[in-house]
Amino acid sequence: MAEETNFRAPELPWWQREALYEVYPRSFQDSDGDGVGDLPGLLQRLDYLAWLGVGAVWITPFYPSPNRDFGYDVSDYCAVDPSMGTLADFHRLAEEAHRRGLRVVVDLVANHTSSDHPWFVESRKSRHSPRRDWYVWRDPGPRGSPPNNWLSFFGGPAWTLDPETGQYYLHQFLPEQPDLNYRNPEVVRAMEDVIRFWLDRGADGFRVDAAWLLVEDEHFRDEPPNPAWRPGMRERDRLLHPYTEDHPDTHRVLRRFRAVLEECGDRQPVLIGEVYLPFAQLVRYYGTREEPECHFPFNFALVDLPADRWSAAELGALVEAYDAARATGAWPGWVLGNHDRPRVATRLGEDGSRLAHVLLLTLPGTPTLYYGDELGMVDGAVDPHRVRDQAGFREWGGRWCRDAARTPMQWDASPHAGFTTGEPWLPVHPDFPERNVTAQEKDPRSFLHLVRRLLWLRRSHPALVAGEFVLVEGEAGVLAYRRQQGRQAWLVALNFSTRPVRLAAEGEVVLSTHLDREGFEGNVELRPREGLVVRLRP
Ligand code: ISL
């Protein structure tokens, strides 16, 4: 890559300079033939991630878990599930990642534990258990009903009766995922110790699961009906959520988590929040200068934007609204997909997903990629009789299942796509003989090469990381913006329309979504659904 300067913007912290790559470890690489991916498997693939050009890997939960929600029901925060490896494997993984200049971000499943966690086992023993108050227990409502009308993400009430002690406990997710009680200072301290545990073992940061749900209304008020609810929407969305989401005390907890990270000084570990809220509320998860919270909460606007609204006008407005909502200096964080949502290539198609990746990797802020999206992987078909993720299946009323976005990574054309020598826990997508890393490495115009080129372009040019961002008014249907720092100026033009558009720009095409016109200078015409990155003449 001749044009790269390899300038790494050293004055910025690593989590601003580098792109994040989400790995769902069960589905990434199996090393022992049990059909479930594991940490030693991920270790084998670190060279791939370094080659690709991401700077950090976020690993979703690998802790001991009865797997009712595949790791998001943790029964021991300070260990590794035997199916995923050992603590020594994590240690080796962190060391080997660091040797390659990669950081390791782990999941902090803070909102709830597994009902098998010793804390909950003890809590439910009696009303007088010393850990009773570690969870949220309430007496039944009238005639034995749940204490109020709160609903779980995974369907049904957010309360389950414990017949032994005659009280209900709260769970925003499955009954097997009881909510911790952050009004109890001992719980906050316990989670701080979990953070320290993983920092001591080489973690470079945390993605706080369900960060906007940590604390609920202390008066347990009923939630009002949602007038916008329509059949087809999630059952939980029958209600508005003023009392179970975004409670002011949630910020108090996140400030405490952040303070633990601040103890690390130069290591600069990162705190990222999983927060599904409108911009005005989302931006409060940065905290303030005096009392910081997340380095950034994920902005899921591009995950939530329906495919028929991916237009230049709509995206331009979205980017500007996000910008306007953030205080100066609040660092953006963009996402196209994750293990809870349909894959981006399924939502937008191959062309649309190529455009989306140019956007993701040239907007200001930290981009997070989801494993396999760099190949254009699409959702797998899910046999309703063989659903593994029952929780997600219920969440979406059977219309969609998270299994679809969690099929094994497609490495090569060998049986099971090189993911495992055994029987994969989820079926490999049948397009793997053509769509895989090995095949796309050989094809210079593949999706993989597009994403790799974009990643290296971003990490080599500070203007694309931290440069000024200016929307450029122009042709209808084309989202165009400049990124500028000092004498470096770039134009990104994304043609979301289905007609060709002439571009008035003095510069050199450095990248096209089709990877077939690099080096071109002069007046370019954007083909339908083509995106270009142009280096402007100083
Ligand atoms: O996708 C979503 C946002 O609307 C939610 O349904 C999602 O389940 C929620 O954001 C919380 O997700 C996280 O916590 C869950 C776990 O099942 C998800 O996989 C995780 O990402 C409970 O731990």
PDB file of N, CA, C and O in Angstrom, residues 312 315-317 319-320 363 469-473 479-482:
ATOM      1  N   ALA A 312     -28.930   8.912   1.262  1.00  0.00           N
ATOM      2  CA  ALA A 312     -27.964   9.959   1.568  1.00  0.00           C
ATOM      3  C   ALA A 312     -28.573  10.983   2.527  1.00  0.00           C
ATOM      4  O   ALA A 312     -27.924  11.405   3.498  1.00  0.00           O
ATOM      5  N   LEU A 315     -29.041   9.498   6.121  1.00  0.00           N
ATOM      6  CA  LEU A 315     -27.771   9.265   6.810  1.00  0.00           C
ATOM      7  C   LEU A 315     -27.088  10.576   7.181  1.00  0.00           C
ATOM      8  O   LEU A 315     -26.520  10.708   8.264  1.00  0.00           O
ATOM      9  N   GLY A 316     -27.178  11.545   6.269  1.00  0.00           N
ATOM     10  CA  GLY A 316     -26.588  12.849   6.561  1.00  0.00           C
ATOM     11  C   GLY A 316     -27.230  13.452   7.798  1.00  0.00           C
ATOM     12  O   GLY A 316     -26.540  13.962   8.702  1.00  0.00           O
ATOM     13  N   ALA A 317     -28.557  13.365   7.871  1.00  0.00           N
ATOM     14  CA  ALA A 317     -29.272  13.928   9.018  1.00  0.00           C
ATOM     15  C   ALA A 317     -28.897  13.182  10.295  1.00  0.00           C
ATOM     16  O   ALA A 317     -28.712  13.789  11.365  1.00  0.00           O
ATOM     17  N   VAL A 319     -26.070  11.543  10.990  1.00  0.00           N
ATOM     18  CA  VAL A 319     -24.712  11.885  11.423  1.00  0.00           C
ATOM     19  C   VAL A 319     -24.709  13.273  12.081  1.00  0.00           C
ATOM     20  O   VAL A 319     -24.077  13.484  13.128  1.00  0.00           O
ATOM     21  N   GLU A 320     -25.444  14.192  11.503  1.00  0.00           N
ATOM     22  CA  GLU A 320     -25.476  15.546  12.073  1.00  0.00           C
ATOM     23  C   GLU A 320     -26.188  15.576  13.419  1.00  0.00           C
ATOM     24  O   GLU A 320     -25.777  16.287  14.333  1.00  0.00           O
ATOM     25  N   LEU A 363     -16.028   7.627   8.947  1.00  0.00           N
ATOM     26  CA  LEU A 363     -16.661   8.614   9.834  1.00  0.00           C
ATOM     27  C   LEU A 363     -15.730   8.865  11.018  1.00  0.00           C
ATOM     28  O   LEU A 363     -14.944   7.992  11.382  1.00  0.00           O
ATOM     29  N   PHE A 469     -14.726  16.924  10.229  1.00  0.00           N
ATOM     30  CA  PHE A 469     -15.729  16.279   9.391  1.00  0.00           C
ATOM     31  C   PHE A 469     -16.686  17.344   8.872  1.00  0.00           C
ATOM     32  O   PHE A 469     -17.250  18.101   9.658  1.00  0.00           O
ATOM     33  N   VAL A 470     -16.837  17.432   7.555  1.00  0.00           N
ATOM     34  CA  VAL A 470     -17.764  18.414   6.979  1.00  0.00           C
ATOM     35  C   VAL A 470     -18.626  17.734   5.921  1.00  0.00           C
ATOM     36  O   VAL A 470     -18.090  17.166   4.959  1.00  0.00           O
ATOM     37  N   LEU A 471     -19.928  17.805   6.106  1.00  0.00           N
ATOM     38  CA  LEU A 471     -20.825  17.281   5.071  1.00  0.00           C
ATOM     39  C   LEU A 471     -20.739  18.188   3.858  1.00  0.00           C
ATOM     40  O   LEU A 471     -20.669  19.410   3.994  1.00  0.00           O
ATOM     41  N   VAL A 472     -20.736  17.589   2.674  1.00  0.00           N
ATOM     42  CA  VAL A 472     -20.651  18.374   1.447  1.00  0.00           C
ATOM     43  C   VAL A 472     -22.001  18.292   0.737  1.00  0.00           C
ATOM     44  O   VAL A 472     -22.479  17.206   0.440  1.00  0.00           O
ATOM     45  N   GLU A 473     -22.587  19.457   0.513  1.00  0.00           N
ATOM     46  CA  GLU A 473     -23.842  19.491  -0.250  1.00  0.00           C
ATOM     47  C   GLU A 473     -23.523  19.126  -1.690  1.00  0.00           C
ATOM     48  O   GLU A 473     -22.512  19.547  -2.229  1.00  0.00           O
ATOM     49  N   LEU A 479     -24.188  10.724  -0.496  1.00  0.00           N
ATOM     50  CA  LEU A 479     -23.714  11.236   0.788  1.00  0.00           C
ATOM     51  C   LEU A 479     -22.235  11.545   0.622  1.00  0.00           C
ATOM     52  O   LEU A 479     -21.443  10.642   0.315  1.00  0.00           O
ATOM     53  N   ALA A 480     -21.887  12.815   0.764  1.00  0.00           N
ATOM     54  CA  ALA A 480     -20.489  13.199   0.568  1.00  0.00           C
ATOM     55  C   ALA A 480     -20.007  13.999   1.766  1.00  0.00           C
ATOM     56  O   ALA A 480     -20.746  14.810   2.320  1.00  0.00           O
ATOM     57  N   TYR A 481     -18.775  13.718   2.181  1.00  0.00           N
ATOM     58  CA  TYR A 481     -18.187  14.501   3.275  1.00  0.00           C
ATOM     59  C   TYR A 481     -16.678  14.580   3.120  1.00  0.00           C
ATOM     60  O   TYR A 481     -16.057  13.738   2.486  1.00  0.00           O
ATOM     61  N   ARG A 482     -16.140  15.632   3.711  1.00  0.00           N
ATOM     62  CA  ARG A 482     -14.685  15.814   3.707  1.00  0.00           C
ATOM     63  C   ARG A 482     -14.144  15.491   5.087  1.00  0.00           C
ATOM     64  O   ARG A 482     -14.797  15.765   6.091  1.00  0.00           O
TER      65      ARG A 482
END
